[in-house]
Amino acid sequence: MDREDHHLLAGRPRRFSELQVPLGSVTPKVLTESLRAMCRDGLVTRTAYDEIPPRVEYELTPLGRSLLEPMAAGCAWNREHLAELLAARTASAR
Amino acid sequence: MDREDHHLLAGRPRRFSELQVPLGSVTPKVLTESLRAMCRDGLVTRTAYDEIPPRVEYELTPLGRSLLEPMAAGCAWNREHLAELLAARTASAR
């Protein structure tokens, strides 16, 4: 899951809902935990604005941004080869 | 662990012991399970030669070989940034 929400943050800071909607299948609990872990690892910052209604935004740090390229390589491999891997897995299960 | 034994296979087919020795900290059980999973996923082939003593070799498939590049990107990021990530993790734990 970290991979997809990472890409969502590539463009600009995002609110929780702006991450949650595109990641439809991800529960709020998992998204919260992932964002918390990414903040803990210095990949993302969480900024709470003292406004009414309260606003919280998540943004990639330089360290987080440096991860975009290797993750893109992994995602590209995935798009190109995942079907082949899953077919091998199915064949070996027979 | 898959990442490191994957690279060991990049050059030529390897025997179990040729993988186990450089991966010192990996138990035979974990190495066996990892190799079995990589065979199941079509990334590695296992060939048993009808010889005395018996000889078994593991070799990357084309699908396995295609994974070397994105994995190298991940390993390069790791070498360059892991210390920074772990420092952030330690700082956030205080």
PDB file of C-alpha atoms in Angstrom:
ATOM      1  CA  MET A   1       0.000   0.000   0.000  1.00  0.00           C
ATOM      2  CA  ASP A   2       2.881   2.363   0.785  1.00  0.00           C
ATOM      3  CA  ARG A   3       3.811   2.260  -2.895  1.00  0.00           C
ATOM      4  CA  GLU A   4       0.542   3.703  -4.175  1.00  0.00           C
ATOM      5  CA  ASP A   5       0.025   6.391  -1.562  1.00  0.00           C
ATOM      6  CA  HIS A   6       3.674   7.334  -2.075  1.00  0.00           C
ATOM      7  CA  HIS A   7       2.946   8.146  -5.701  1.00  0.00           C
ATOM      8  CA  LEU A   8      -0.152  10.126  -4.759  1.00  0.00           C
ATOM      9  CA  LEU A   9       2.093  12.362  -2.685  1.00  0.00           C
ATOM     10  CA  ALA A  10       4.558  12.875  -5.552  1.00  0.00           C
ATOM     11  CA  GLY A  11       2.713  15.895  -6.939  1.00  0.00           C
ATOM     12  CA  ARG A  12       1.859  18.002  -3.878  1.00  0.00           C
ATOM     13  CA  PRO A  13       0.833  17.766  -0.234  1.00  0.00           C
ATOM     14  CA  ARG A  14      -2.360  15.822   0.283  1.00  0.00           C
ATOM     15  CA  ARG A  15      -5.100  15.588   2.870  1.00  0.00           C
ATOM     16  CA  PHE A  16      -6.091  12.222   4.324  1.00  0.00           C
ATOM     17  CA  SER A  17      -9.269  12.105   2.239  1.00  0.00           C
ATOM     18  CA  GLU A  18      -7.304  12.916  -0.941  1.00  0.00           C
ATOM     19  CA  LEU A  19      -5.265   9.800  -0.276  1.00  0.00           C
ATOM     20  CA  GLN A  20      -8.102   7.621   0.920  1.00  0.00           C
ATOM     21  CA  VAL A  21     -10.447   8.121  -2.039  1.00  0.00           C
ATOM     22  CA  PRO A  22      -8.039   6.951  -4.803  1.00  0.00           C
ATOM     23  CA  LEU A  23      -6.879   4.115  -2.558  1.00  0.00           C
ATOM     24  CA  GLY A  24     -10.485   2.918  -2.233  1.00  0.00           C
ATOM     25  CA  SER A  25      -9.693  -0.628  -1.108  1.00  0.00           C
ATOM     26  CA  VAL A  26      -7.478   0.583   1.751  1.00  0.00           C
ATOM     27  CA  THR A  27      -9.184   0.947   5.133  1.00  0.00           C
ATOM     28  CA  PRO A  28      -8.740   4.227   7.074  1.00  0.00           C
ATOM     29  CA  LYS A  29      -6.954   2.222   9.780  1.00  0.00           C
ATOM     30  CA  VAL A  30      -4.350   0.820   7.339  1.00  0.00           C
ATOM     31  CA  LEU A  31      -3.896   4.208   5.682  1.00  0.00           C
ATOM     32  CA  THR A  32      -3.410   5.897   9.074  1.00  0.00           C
ATOM     33  CA  GLU A  33      -0.868   3.274  10.144  1.00  0.00           C
ATOM     34  CA  SER A  34       1.018   3.512   6.840  1.00  0.00           C
ATOM     35  CA  LEU A  35       1.187   7.301   6.978  1.00  0.00           C
ATOM     36  CA  ARG A  36       2.295   7.150  10.617  1.00  0.00           C
ATOM     37  CA  ALA A  37       5.062   4.667   9.686  1.00  0.00           C
ATOM     38  CA  MET A  38       6.179   6.822   6.756  1.00  0.00           C
ATOM     39  CA  CYS A  39       6.311   9.881   9.044  1.00  0.00           C
ATOM     40  CA  ARG A  40       8.275   7.869  11.601  1.00  0.00           C
ATOM     41  CA  ASP A  41      10.736   6.827   8.856  1.00  0.00           C
ATOM     42  CA  GLY A  42      11.220  10.422   7.707  1.00  0.00           C
ATOM     43  CA  LEU A  43       9.577   9.799   4.311  1.00  0.00           C
ATOM     44  CA  VAL A  44       6.521  12.000   4.890  1.00  0.00           C
ATOM     45  CA  THR A  45       5.698  15.029   7.067  1.00  0.00           C
ATOM     46  CA  ARG A  46       2.319  15.589   8.694  1.00  0.00           C
ATOM     47  CA  THR A  47       1.329  19.239   9.123  1.00  0.00           C
ATOM     48  CA  ALA A  48      -1.738  20.207  11.147  1.00  0.00           C
ATOM     49  CA  TYR A  49      -2.979  23.742  10.411  1.00  0.00           C
ATOM     50  CA  ASP A  50      -4.598  25.670  13.253  1.00  0.00           C
ATOM     51  CA  GLU A  51      -7.780  26.404  11.337  1.00  0.00           C
ATOM     52  CA  ILE A  52     -11.537  25.857  11.648  1.00  0.00           C
ATOM     53  CA  PRO A  53     -12.267  23.265  10.392  1.00  0.00           C
ATOM     54  CA  PRO A  54      -8.885  21.717  11.227  1.00  0.00           C
ATOM     55  CA  ARG A  55      -6.719  20.875   8.222  1.00  0.00           C
ATOM     56  CA  VAL A  56      -3.985  18.216   8.121  1.00  0.00           C
ATOM     57  CA  GLU A  57      -1.696  17.669   5.156  1.00  0.00           C
ATOM     58  CA  TYR A  58       0.856  14.986   4.326  1.00  0.00           C
ATOM     59  CA  GLU A  59       3.886  15.808   2.196  1.00  0.00           C
ATOM     60  CA  LEU A  60       6.902  13.886   0.896  1.00  0.00           C
ATOM     61  CA  THR A  61      10.243  14.794   2.445  1.00  0.00           C
ATOM     62  CA  PRO A  62      13.393  14.850   0.271  1.00  0.00           C
ATOM     63  CA  LEU A  63      14.107  11.332   1.593  1.00  0.00           C
ATOM     64  CA  GLY A  64      10.612  10.269   0.584  1.00  0.00           C
ATOM     65  CA  ARG A  65      11.002  11.886  -2.814  1.00  0.00           C
ATOM     66  CA  SER A  66      14.292  10.010  -3.358  1.00  0.00           C
ATOM     67  CA  LEU A  67      12.310   6.751  -3.096  1.00  0.00           C
ATOM     68  CA  LEU A  68      10.033   7.565  -6.028  1.00  0.00           C
ATOM     69  CA  GLU A  69      12.478   6.377  -8.684  1.00  0.00           C
ATOM     70  CA  PRO A  70      13.247   2.902  -7.303  1.00  0.00           C
ATOM     71  CA  MET A  71       9.567   2.474  -6.526  1.00  0.00           C
ATOM     72  CA  ALA A  72       8.694   3.443 -10.101  1.00  0.00           C
ATOM     73  CA  ALA A  73      11.112   0.745 -11.300  1.00  0.00           C
ATOM     74  CA  GLY A  74       9.333  -1.803  -9.108  1.00  0.00           C
ATOM     75  CA  CYS A  75       5.901  -0.658 -10.273  1.00  0.00           C
ATOM     76  CA  ALA A  76       6.983  -0.843 -13.920  1.00  0.00           C
ATOM     77  CA  TRP A  77       8.231  -4.414 -13.376  1.00  0.00           C
ATOM     78  CA  ASN A  78       4.952  -5.212 -11.721  1.00  0.00           C
ATOM     79  CA  ARG A  79       2.875  -3.916 -14.620  1.00  0.00           C
ATOM     80  CA  GLU A  80       4.991  -5.825 -17.113  1.00  0.00           C
ATOM     81  CA  HIS A  81       5.566  -9.114 -15.317  1.00  0.00           C
ATOM     82  CA  LEU A  82       3.061  -9.707 -12.503  1.00  0.00           C
ATOM     83  CA  ALA A  83       0.705 -11.698 -14.747  1.00  0.00           C
ATOM     84  CA  GLU A  84       3.594 -13.993 -15.723  1.00  0.00           C
ATOM     85  CA  LEU A  85       4.568 -14.495 -12.065  1.00  0.00           C
ATOM     86  CA  LEU A  86       0.968 -15.258 -11.016  1.00  0.00           C
ATOM     87  CA  ALA A  87       0.608 -17.706 -13.929  1.00  0.00           C
ATOM     88  CA  ALA A  88       3.771 -19.522 -12.792  1.00  0.00           C
ATOM     89  CA  ARG A  89       2.446 -19.581  -9.248  1.00  0.00           C
ATOM     90  CA  THR A  90      -0.877 -21.058 -10.409  1.00  0.00           C
ATOM     91  CA  ALA A  91       0.852 -23.640 -12.607  1.00  0.00           C
ATOM     92  CA  SER A  92       3.135 -24.754  -9.775  1.00  0.00           C
ATOM     93  CA  ALA A  93       0.133 -25.162  -7.458  1.00  0.00           C
ATOM     94  CA  ARG A  94      -1.385 -27.838  -9.690  1.00  0.00           C
TER      95      ARG A  94
ATOM     96  CA  MET B   1      16.553 -12.240   1.979  1.00  0.00           C
ATOM     97  CA  ASP B   2      15.253 -12.864  -1.576  1.00  0.00           C
ATOM     98  CA  ARG B   3      17.071  -9.746  -2.712  1.00  0.00           C
ATOM     99  CA  GLU B   4      20.526 -10.951  -1.777  1.00  0.00           C
ATOM    100  CA  ASP B   5      20.239 -14.559  -3.002  1.00  0.00           C
ATOM    101  CA  HIS B   6      18.713 -13.166  -6.198  1.00  0.00           C
ATOM    102  CA  HIS B   7      21.943 -11.269  -6.879  1.00  0.00           C
ATOM    103  CA  LEU B   8      24.043 -14.328  -6.086  1.00  0.00           C
ATOM    104  CA  LEU B   9      22.209 -16.109  -8.889  1.00  0.00           C
ATOM    105  CA  ALA B  10      22.825 -13.278 -11.366  1.00  0.00           C
ATOM    106  CA  GLY B  11      26.166 -14.682 -12.536  1.00  0.00           C
ATOM    107  CA  ARG B  12      25.532 -18.413 -13.011  1.00  0.00           C
ATOM    108  CA  PRO B  13      23.623 -21.360 -11.570  1.00  0.00           C
ATOM    109  CA  ARG B  14      24.421 -21.998  -7.938  1.00  0.00           C
ATOM    110  CA  ARG B  15      24.268 -24.899  -5.539  1.00  0.00           C
ATOM    111  CA  PHE B  16      22.491 -24.541  -2.210  1.00  0.00           C
ATOM    112  CA  SER B  17      25.778 -24.305  -0.329  1.00  0.00           C
ATOM    113  CA  GLU B  18      27.042 -21.616  -2.721  1.00  0.00           C
ATOM    114  CA  LEU B  19      24.043 -19.534  -1.710  1.00  0.00           C
ATOM    115  CA  GLN B  20      24.055 -20.410   1.950  1.00  0.00           C
ATOM    116  CA  VAL B  21      27.690 -19.517   2.687  1.00  0.00           C
ATOM    117  CA  PRO B  22      27.569 -15.857   1.502  1.00  0.00           C
ATOM    118  CA  LEU B  23      24.166 -15.475   3.140  1.00  0.00           C
ATOM    119  CA  GLY B  24      25.657 -16.554   6.483  1.00  0.00           C
ATOM    120  CA  SER B  25      22.927 -15.100   8.688  1.00  0.00           C
ATOM    121  CA  VAL B  26      20.174 -16.920   6.768  1.00  0.00           C
ATOM    122  CA  THR B  27      19.117 -20.283   8.189  1.00  0.00           C
ATOM    123  CA  PRO B  28      18.921 -23.305   5.824  1.00  0.00           C
ATOM    124  CA  LYS B  29      15.170 -23.434   6.508  1.00  0.00           C
ATOM    125  CA  VAL B  30      14.620 -19.817   5.405  1.00  0.00           C
ATOM    126  CA  LEU B  31      16.875 -20.269   2.369  1.00  0.00           C
ATOM    127  CA  THR B  32      15.020 -23.445   1.363  1.00  0.00           C
ATOM    128  CA  GLU B  33      11.633 -21.713   1.733  1.00  0.00           C
ATOM    129  CA  SER B  34      12.799 -18.655  -0.216  1.00  0.00           C
ATOM    130  CA  LEU B  35      14.184 -20.749  -3.064  1.00  0.00           C
ATOM    131  CA  ARG B  36      11.009 -22.850  -3.127  1.00  0.00           C
ATOM    132  CA  ALA B  37       8.890 -19.662  -3.306  1.00  0.00           C
ATOM    133  CA  MET B  38      11.077 -18.218  -6.083  1.00  0.00           C
ATOM    134  CA  CYS B  39      10.747 -21.494  -8.035  1.00  0.00           C
ATOM    135  CA  ARG B  40       6.967 -21.437  -7.485  1.00  0.00           C
ATOM    136  CA  ASP B  41       6.874 -17.848  -8.795  1.00  0.00           C
ATOM    137  CA  GLY B  42       8.847 -18.759 -11.916  1.00  0.00           C
ATOM    138  CA  LEU B  43      11.865 -16.646 -10.912  1.00  0.00           C
ATOM    139  CA  VAL B  44      14.276 -19.560 -10.379  1.00  0.00           C
ATOM    140  CA  THR B  45      14.573 -23.135 -11.662  1.00  0.00           C
ATOM    141  CA  ARG B  46      15.815 -26.034  -9.569  1.00  0.00           C
ATOM    142  CA  THR B  47      17.660 -28.762 -11.488  1.00  0.00           C
ATOM    143  CA  ALA B  48      18.611 -32.053  -9.829  1.00  0.00           C
ATOM    144  CA  TYR B  49      21.327 -33.942 -11.680  1.00  0.00           C
ATOM    145  CA  ASP B  50      21.251 -37.736 -11.563  1.00  0.00           C
ATOM    146  CA  GLU B  51      24.784 -38.075 -10.249  1.00  0.00           C
ATOM    147  CA  ILE B  52      26.635 -39.565  -7.295  1.00  0.00           C
ATOM    148  CA  PRO B  53      26.856 -37.568  -5.119  1.00  0.00           C
ATOM    149  CA  PRO B  54      23.574 -35.911  -6.108  1.00  0.00           C
ATOM    150  CA  ARG B  55      23.908 -32.344  -7.436  1.00  0.00           C
ATOM    151  CA  VAL B  56      21.159 -29.698  -7.344  1.00  0.00           C
ATOM    152  CA  GLU B  57      21.507 -26.275  -8.945  1.00  0.00           C
ATOM    153  CA  TYR B  58      19.385 -23.139  -8.837  1.00  0.00           C
ATOM    154  CA  GLU B  59      19.288 -20.783 -11.807  1.00  0.00           C
ATOM    155  CA  LEU B  60      17.495 -17.515 -12.637  1.00  0.00           C
ATOM    156  CA  THR B  61      14.800 -17.741 -15.299  1.00  0.00           C
ATOM    157  CA  PRO B  62      14.335 -14.868 -17.788  1.00  0.00           C
ATOM    158  CA  LEU B  63      11.541 -13.610 -15.492  1.00  0.00           C
ATOM    159  CA  GLY B  64      13.923 -13.765 -12.538  1.00  0.00           C
ATOM    160  CA  ARG B  65      16.618 -12.021 -14.522  1.00  0.00           C
ATOM    161  CA  SER B  66      14.176  -9.211 -15.435  1.00  0.00           C
ATOM    162  CA  LEU B  67      13.861  -8.461 -11.706  1.00  0.00           C
ATOM    163  CA  LEU B  68      17.565  -7.734 -11.243  1.00  0.00           C
ATOM    164  CA  GLU B  69      17.331  -4.131 -12.454  1.00  0.00           C
ATOM    165  CA  PRO B  70      14.484  -2.909 -10.218  1.00  0.00           C
ATOM    166  CA  MET B  71      16.049  -4.781  -7.321  1.00  0.00           C
ATOM    167  CA  ALA B  72      19.384  -3.086  -8.018  1.00  0.00           C
ATOM    168  CA  ALA B  73      17.561   0.270  -7.861  1.00  0.00           C
ATOM    169  CA  GLY B  74      16.134  -0.681  -4.464  1.00  0.00           C
ATOM    170  CA  CYS B  75      19.506  -1.889  -3.189  1.00  0.00           C
ATOM    171  CA  ALA B  76      21.198   1.319  -4.377  1.00  0.00           C
ATOM    172  CA  TRP B  77      18.567   3.397  -2.534  1.00  0.00           C
ATOM    173  CA  ASN B  78      19.150   1.240   0.513  1.00  0.00           C
ATOM    174  CA  ARG B  79      22.900   1.767   0.483  1.00  0.00           C
ATOM    175  CA  GLU B  80      22.468   5.500   0.056  1.00  0.00           C
ATOM    176  CA  HIS B  81      19.537   6.225   2.361  1.00  0.00           C
ATOM    177  CA  LEU B  82      18.949   3.468   4.913  1.00  0.00           C
ATOM    178  CA  ALA B  83      21.055   5.209   7.579  1.00  0.00           C
ATOM    179  CA  GLU B  84      18.984   8.372   7.140  1.00  0.00           C
ATOM    180  CA  LEU B  85      15.727   6.410   7.454  1.00  0.00           C
ATOM    181  CA  LEU B  86      16.915   4.549  10.575  1.00  0.00           C
ATOM    182  CA  ALA B  87      18.061   7.846  12.131  1.00  0.00           C
ATOM    183  CA  ALA B  88      14.601   9.334  11.508  1.00  0.00           C
ATOM    184  CA  ARG B  89      13.023   6.240  13.016  1.00  0.00           C
ATOM    185  CA  THR B  90      15.226   6.492  16.127  1.00  0.00           C
ATOM    186  CA  ALA B  91      14.540  10.219  16.481  1.00  0.00           C
ATOM    187  CA  SER B  92      10.781   9.722  16.218  1.00  0.00           C
ATOM    188  CA  ALA B  93      10.905   7.007  18.890  1.00  0.00           C
ATOM    189  CA  ARG B  94      12.199   9.482  21.518  1.00  0.00           C
TER     190      ARG B  94
END
